[in-house]
Short mmCIF file of N, CA, C and O in Angstrom, two decimals:
data_model
loop_
_atom_site.label_atom_id
_atom_site.label_comp_id
_atom_site.label_asym_id
_atom_site.label_seq_id
_atom_site.Cartn_x
_atom_site.Cartn_y
_atom_site.Cartn_z
N MET A 17 71.10 89.52 153.91
CA MET A 17 72.07 90.48 154.41
C MET A 17 71.42 91.32 155.51
O MET A 17 70.29 91.75 155.39
N THR A 18 72.17 91.56 156.53
CA THR A 18 71.70 92.36 157.66
C THR A 18 71.71 93.83 157.29
O THR A 18 72.62 94.31 156.61
N SER A 19 70.70 94.56 157.77
CA SER A 19 70.60 96.00 157.53
C SER A 19 70.45 96.73 158.85
O SER A 19 70.04 96.15 159.86
N LEU A 20 70.76 98.01 158.83
CA LEU A 20 70.56 98.88 159.97
C LEU A 20 69.43 99.84 159.62
O LEU A 20 69.47 100.51 158.59
N TRP A 21 68.41 99.89 160.48
CA TRP A 21 67.27 100.77 160.27
C TRP A 21 67.32 101.87 161.32
O TRP A 21 67.33 101.58 162.51
N VAL A 22 67.34 103.11 160.89
CA VAL A 22 67.36 104.26 161.78
C VAL A 22 66.05 105.01 161.62
O VAL A 22 65.64 105.33 160.50
N ARG A 23 65.37 105.26 162.77
CA ARG A 23 64.08 105.95 162.75
C ARG A 23 64.15 107.20 163.62
O ARG A 23 64.61 107.14 164.75
N GLU A 24 63.64 108.28 163.09
CA GLU A 24 63.52 109.52 163.84
C GLU A 24 62.07 109.60 164.33
O GLU A 24 61.14 109.60 163.52
N ILE A 25 61.88 109.67 165.65
CA ILE A 25 60.55 109.62 166.25
C ILE A 25 60.22 110.98 166.86
O ILE A 25 61.01 111.53 167.63
N ARG A 26 59.04 111.49 166.50
CA ARG A 26 58.53 112.73 167.09
C ARG A 26 57.06 112.52 167.43
O ARG A 26 56.27 112.14 166.57
N ARG A 27 56.72 112.73 168.69
CA ARG A 27 55.35 112.53 169.18
C ARG A 27 54.82 111.14 168.85
O ARG A 27 53.72 110.98 168.36
N HIS A 28 55.64 110.13 169.11
CA HIS A 28 55.32 108.71 168.94
C HIS A 28 55.04 108.32 167.49
O HIS A 28 54.38 107.31 167.23
N ARG A 29 55.54 109.10 166.53
CA ARG A 29 55.38 108.77 165.12
C ARG A 29 56.73 108.82 164.42
O ARG A 29 57.58 109.66 164.75
N ILE A 30 56.91 107.95 163.46
CA ILE A 30 58.13 107.97 162.65
C ILE A 30 58.01 109.12 161.66
O ILE A 30 57.10 109.14 160.84
N VAL A 31 58.92 110.08 161.73
CA VAL A 31 58.89 111.20 160.79
C VAL A 31 59.89 111.00 159.65
O VAL A 31 59.65 111.49 158.55
N ARG A 32 60.97 110.28 159.92
CA ARG A 32 61.95 109.93 158.87
C ARG A 32 62.60 108.63 159.23
O ARG A 32 62.78 108.31 160.41
N SER A 33 62.97 107.87 158.22
CA SER A 33 63.72 106.64 158.46
C SER A 33 64.62 106.37 157.27
O SER A 33 64.32 106.78 156.15
N GLU A 34 65.69 105.67 157.55
CA GLU A 34 66.67 105.28 156.53
C GLU A 34 67.19 103.89 156.87
O GLU A 34 67.23 103.51 158.04
N THR A 35 67.59 103.15 155.85
CA THR A 35 68.22 101.86 156.05
C THR A 35 69.53 101.82 155.26
O THR A 35 69.67 102.52 154.26
N ALA A 36 70.43 100.98 155.73
CA ALA A 36 71.70 100.78 155.05
C ALA A 36 72.18 99.38 155.36
O ALA A 36 71.92 98.85 156.44
N PRO A 37 72.87 98.75 154.42
CA PRO A 37 73.41 97.41 154.69
C PRO A 37 74.47 97.47 155.79
O PRO A 37 75.24 98.42 155.87
N LEU A 38 74.44 96.45 156.62
CA LEU A 38 75.39 96.35 157.74
C LEU A 38 76.18 95.07 157.54
O LEU A 38 75.77 94.00 157.96
N ALA A 39 77.32 95.19 156.87
CA ALA A 39 78.16 94.02 156.60
C ALA A 39 78.83 93.57 157.89
O ALA A 39 78.95 94.32 158.85
N ASP A 40 79.24 92.31 157.91
CA ASP A 40 79.88 91.75 159.10
C ASP A 40 81.17 92.47 159.46
O ASP A 40 81.49 92.62 160.63
N ASP A 41 81.90 92.92 158.44
CA ASP A 41 83.18 93.58 158.71
C ASP A 41 83.03 95.08 158.92
O ASP A 41 83.97 95.74 159.30
N ALA A 42 81.82 95.63 158.68
CA ALA A 42 81.60 97.06 158.86
C ALA A 42 81.32 97.37 160.33
O ALA A 42 80.71 96.59 161.04
N SER A 43 81.77 98.51 160.76
CA SER A 43 81.54 98.95 162.13
C SER A 43 80.15 99.57 162.24
O SER A 43 79.73 100.34 161.37
N LEU A 44 79.45 99.23 163.30
CA LEU A 44 78.13 99.79 163.55
C LEU A 44 78.21 101.31 163.61
O LEU A 44 77.36 102.01 163.04
N LEU A 45 79.23 101.84 164.27
CA LEU A 45 79.35 103.29 164.41
C LEU A 45 79.60 103.99 163.09
O LEU A 45 79.12 105.10 162.86
N ASP A 46 80.33 103.33 162.17
CA ASP A 46 80.57 103.91 160.85
C ASP A 46 79.27 103.98 160.05
O ASP A 46 78.98 105.00 159.41
N VAL A 47 78.50 102.90 160.07
CA VAL A 47 77.23 102.87 159.33
C VAL A 47 76.24 103.84 159.95
O VAL A 47 75.53 104.57 159.25
N LEU A 48 76.19 103.90 161.28
CA LEU A 48 75.31 104.85 161.97
C LEU A 48 75.70 106.28 161.62
O LEU A 48 74.83 107.12 161.36
N GLY A 49 76.99 106.57 161.60
CA GLY A 49 77.46 107.91 161.23
C GLY A 49 77.07 108.28 159.81
O GLY A 49 76.66 109.41 159.54
N ALA A 50 77.17 107.32 158.88
CA ALA A 50 76.79 107.59 157.49
C ALA A 50 75.29 107.85 157.37
O ALA A 50 74.86 108.74 156.64
N LEU A 51 74.48 107.08 158.10
CA LEU A 51 73.03 107.29 158.05
C LEU A 51 72.64 108.61 158.70
O LEU A 51 71.74 109.29 158.21
N CYS A 52 73.30 108.96 159.78
CA CYS A 52 73.02 110.25 160.42
C CYS A 52 73.38 111.40 159.48
O CYS A 52 72.65 112.39 159.41
N ALA A 53 74.48 111.28 158.76
CA ALA A 53 74.86 112.31 157.79
C ALA A 53 73.83 112.40 156.67
O ALA A 53 73.47 113.50 156.24
N ARG A 54 73.34 111.24 156.21
CA ARG A 54 72.34 111.23 155.15
C ARG A 54 71.03 111.86 155.62
O ARG A 54 70.34 112.52 154.85
N MET A 55 70.69 111.67 156.90
CA MET A 55 69.45 112.22 157.45
C MET A 55 69.64 113.64 157.98
O MET A 55 68.68 114.25 158.45
N ASP A 56 70.88 114.17 157.94
CA ASP A 56 71.21 115.49 158.45
C ASP A 56 70.88 115.60 159.94
O ASP A 56 70.24 116.53 160.40
N VAL A 57 71.32 114.59 160.68
CA VAL A 57 71.14 114.51 162.12
C VAL A 57 72.53 114.42 162.74
O VAL A 57 73.39 113.71 162.21
N PRO A 58 72.77 115.11 163.85
CA PRO A 58 74.08 114.96 164.49
C PRO A 58 74.30 113.53 164.99
O PRO A 58 73.34 112.83 165.31
N ARG A 59 75.53 113.13 165.05
CA ARG A 59 75.86 111.78 165.50
C ARG A 59 75.70 111.69 167.02
O ARG A 59 76.22 112.53 167.74
N PRO A 60 74.98 110.68 167.51
CA PRO A 60 74.75 110.58 168.96
C PRO A 60 75.96 110.00 169.70
O PRO A 60 76.84 109.39 169.09
N LEU A 61 75.97 110.19 171.00
CA LEU A 61 76.98 109.56 171.85
C LEU A 61 76.60 108.10 172.04
O LEU A 61 75.47 107.80 172.42
N PHE A 62 77.51 107.19 171.76
CA PHE A 62 77.24 105.76 171.88
C PHE A 62 77.84 105.30 173.21
O PHE A 62 79.04 105.12 173.33
N LEU A 63 76.98 105.13 174.21
CA LEU A 63 77.41 104.80 175.56
C LEU A 63 77.39 103.30 175.80
O LEU A 63 76.93 102.53 174.96
N ALA A 64 77.86 102.90 176.98
CA ALA A 64 77.86 101.48 177.34
C ALA A 64 76.44 100.92 177.36
O ALA A 64 76.21 99.77 177.00
N LYS A 65 75.47 101.72 177.76
CA LYS A 65 74.06 101.32 177.75
C LYS A 65 73.62 100.92 176.35
O LYS A 65 72.96 99.91 176.15
N HIS A 66 74.01 101.71 175.36
CA HIS A 66 73.64 101.43 173.97
C HIS A 66 74.32 100.16 173.46
O HIS A 66 73.69 99.34 172.78
N ALA A 67 75.58 99.97 173.80
CA ALA A 67 76.30 98.77 173.38
C ALA A 67 75.67 97.52 173.99
O ALA A 67 75.53 96.49 173.32
N ARG A 68 75.28 97.61 175.25
CA ARG A 68 74.66 96.47 175.93
C ARG A 68 73.30 96.13 175.29
O ARG A 68 73.00 94.97 175.01
N GLU A 69 72.46 97.15 175.04
CA GLU A 69 71.16 96.92 174.42
C GLU A 69 71.32 96.39 172.99
O GLU A 69 70.56 95.52 172.57
N TRP A 70 72.31 96.90 172.27
CA TRP A 70 72.54 96.45 170.90
C TRP A 70 72.95 94.97 170.88
O TRP A 70 72.46 94.19 170.08
N ALA A 71 73.84 94.59 171.79
CA ALA A 71 74.30 93.21 171.85
C ALA A 71 73.19 92.26 172.28
O ALA A 71 73.08 91.15 171.77
N GLN A 72 72.35 92.69 173.20
CA GLN A 72 71.32 91.81 173.74
C GLN A 72 70.07 91.77 172.87
O GLN A 72 69.50 90.70 172.66
N PHE A 73 69.62 92.91 172.37
CA PHE A 73 68.33 92.98 171.68
C PHE A 73 68.43 93.31 170.19
O PHE A 73 67.45 93.16 169.46
N GLY A 74 69.57 93.83 169.73
CA GLY A 74 69.69 94.22 168.33
C GLY A 74 69.01 95.54 168.04
O GLY A 74 68.73 95.86 166.89
N GLN A 75 68.74 96.30 169.08
CA GLN A 75 68.16 97.63 168.90
C GLN A 75 68.46 98.48 170.13
O GLN A 75 68.73 97.96 171.21
N THR A 76 68.40 99.79 169.96
CA THR A 76 68.56 100.73 171.06
C THR A 76 68.01 102.07 170.61
O THR A 76 67.62 102.22 169.45
N PHE A 77 67.94 103.02 171.52
CA PHE A 77 67.44 104.34 171.16
C PHE A 77 68.30 105.42 171.81
O PHE A 77 68.99 105.19 172.79
N PHE A 78 68.23 106.61 171.21
CA PHE A 78 68.96 107.76 171.70
C PHE A 78 67.96 108.88 171.97
O PHE A 78 67.18 109.24 171.10
N SER A 79 67.98 109.42 173.18
CA SER A 79 67.13 110.56 173.52
C SER A 79 67.90 111.84 173.19
O SER A 79 69.10 111.80 172.90
N PRO A 80 67.24 113.00 173.24
CA PRO A 80 67.95 114.26 172.95
C PRO A 80 69.14 114.50 173.88
O PRO A 80 70.07 115.23 173.53
N ASP A 81 69.14 113.88 175.06
CA ASP A 81 70.28 114.03 175.98
C ASP A 81 71.54 113.35 175.45
O ASP A 81 72.64 113.65 175.93
N HIS A 82 71.42 112.45 174.50
CA HIS A 82 72.57 111.72 173.96
C HIS A 82 73.22 112.43 172.77
O HIS A 82 74.06 111.85 172.10
N PHE A 83 72.82 113.67 172.51
CA PHE A 83 73.38 114.46 171.42
C PHE A 83 74.05 115.70 171.99
O PHE A 83 73.55 116.30 172.94
N VAL A 84 75.16 116.10 171.41
CA VAL A 84 75.85 117.30 171.84
C VAL A 84 75.09 118.53 171.33
O VAL A 84 74.91 119.51 172.04
N GLU A 85 74.59 118.45 170.10
CA GLU A 85 73.81 119.54 169.51
C GLU A 85 72.33 119.33 169.82
O GLU A 85 71.91 118.23 170.16
N SER A 86 71.54 120.37 169.69
CA SER A 86 70.10 120.23 169.92
C SER A 86 69.47 119.54 168.71
O SER A 86 69.90 119.70 167.57
N VAL A 87 68.44 118.74 168.98
CA VAL A 87 67.74 118.01 167.93
C VAL A 87 66.25 118.32 168.03
O VAL A 87 65.74 118.72 169.07
N SER A 88 65.54 118.11 166.92
CA SER A 88 64.12 118.47 166.86
C SER A 88 63.19 117.27 167.02
O SER A 88 62.01 117.37 166.74
N PHE A 89 63.72 116.13 167.46
CA PHE A 89 62.89 114.94 167.61
C PHE A 89 62.96 114.44 169.05
O PHE A 89 63.79 114.88 169.84
N ASP A 90 62.06 113.50 169.38
CA ASP A 90 61.99 112.97 170.74
C ASP A 90 62.97 111.83 170.98
O ASP A 90 63.45 111.65 172.09
N ARG A 91 63.23 111.03 169.95
CA ARG A 91 64.18 109.93 170.07
C ARG A 91 64.61 109.45 168.69
O ARG A 91 63.90 109.62 167.72
N LEU A 92 65.80 108.86 168.66
CA LEU A 92 66.34 108.25 167.45
C LEU A 92 66.54 106.78 167.78
O LEU A 92 67.26 106.44 168.71
N GLU A 93 65.85 105.92 167.04
CA GLU A 93 65.92 104.48 167.29
C GLU A 93 66.72 103.81 166.19
O GLU A 93 66.60 104.17 165.02
N ILE A 94 67.55 102.83 166.58
CA ILE A 94 68.25 102.02 165.59
C ILE A 94 67.91 100.56 165.85
O ILE A 94 67.70 100.15 167.00
N GLU A 95 67.80 99.79 164.76
CA GLU A 95 67.43 98.39 164.88
C GLU A 95 68.13 97.57 163.80
O GLU A 95 68.26 98.02 162.67
N ARG A 96 68.56 96.37 164.19
CA ARG A 96 69.15 95.43 163.24
C ARG A 96 68.02 94.67 162.56
O ARG A 96 67.14 94.13 163.22
N ILE A 97 68.05 94.61 161.24
CA ILE A 97 67.06 93.87 160.48
C ILE A 97 67.78 92.73 159.77
O ILE A 97 68.65 92.98 158.94
N ASP A 98 67.42 91.52 160.11
CA ASP A 98 68.03 90.34 159.51
C ASP A 98 66.91 89.47 158.94
O ASP A 98 66.24 88.76 159.68
N PRO A 99 66.68 89.52 157.63
CA PRO A 99 65.57 88.75 157.05
C PRO A 99 65.75 87.24 157.13
O PRO A 99 64.78 86.50 157.07
N ASP A 100 66.98 86.78 157.32
CA ASP A 100 67.23 85.34 157.38
C ASP A 100 67.20 84.78 158.79
O ASP A 100 67.31 83.58 158.98
N ALA A 101 67.04 85.65 159.79
CA ALA A 101 67.07 85.20 161.18
C ALA A 101 65.81 84.41 161.52
O ALA A 101 64.72 84.70 161.03
N LYS A 102 66.00 83.41 162.34
CA LYS A 102 64.87 82.61 162.80
C LYS A 102 64.09 83.43 163.83
O LYS A 102 64.67 84.06 164.70
N LYS A 103 62.78 83.41 163.71
CA LYS A 103 61.95 84.15 164.65
C LYS A 103 61.98 83.47 166.00
O LYS A 103 61.79 82.26 166.10
N ALA A 104 62.24 84.24 167.03
CA ALA A 104 62.32 83.70 168.40
C ALA A 104 60.93 83.49 168.96
O ALA A 104 60.03 84.29 168.75
N ARG A 105 60.77 82.40 169.68
CA ARG A 105 59.51 82.12 170.34
C ARG A 105 59.73 82.14 171.84
O ARG A 105 60.77 81.71 172.33
N SER A 106 58.75 82.58 172.53
CA SER A 106 58.82 82.62 173.98
C SER A 106 58.73 81.22 174.55
O SER A 106 58.02 80.36 174.03
N SER A 107 59.44 80.97 175.63
CA SER A 107 59.35 79.66 176.29
C SER A 107 58.30 79.67 177.39
O SER A 107 58.16 78.68 178.10
N ASP A 108 57.56 80.74 177.50
CA ASP A 108 56.50 80.86 178.51
C ASP A 108 55.33 79.96 178.10
O ASP A 108 54.79 80.08 177.01
N PRO A 109 54.90 79.02 178.96
CA PRO A 109 53.82 78.11 178.60
C PRO A 109 52.48 78.79 178.37
O PRO A 109 51.61 78.26 177.70
N ARG A 110 52.31 80.00 178.88
CA ARG A 110 51.04 80.72 178.68
C ARG A 110 50.88 81.19 177.25
O ARG A 110 49.78 81.51 176.81
N ASN A 111 51.98 81.26 176.50
CA ASN A 111 51.91 81.73 175.12
C ASN A 111 51.64 80.60 174.13
O ASN A 111 51.58 80.83 172.94
N GLY A 112 51.54 79.38 174.62
CA GLY A 112 51.20 78.19 173.86
C GLY A 112 51.78 78.09 172.56
O GLY A 112 51.70 77.80 171.53
#
């Protein structure tokens, strides 16, 4: 089952993190909102940049500029964790 991992980063260190299951029929924004409420963090603005990074890489981050309220961390990172996913390999011949 796929999970959503949310990390609060301050001075390049994870200070808090939470995970929650991300079902296929569940909305990413709903799960993100629930995790933000659990971590007592305001919900960030989800822009087109975030949607594009989420679709392409399965992760994105939010800086303090992406929050309406002030926050005490440097960035909030979200990442999709899929334990059943096949690990991607680079097609670059230098990586052998």
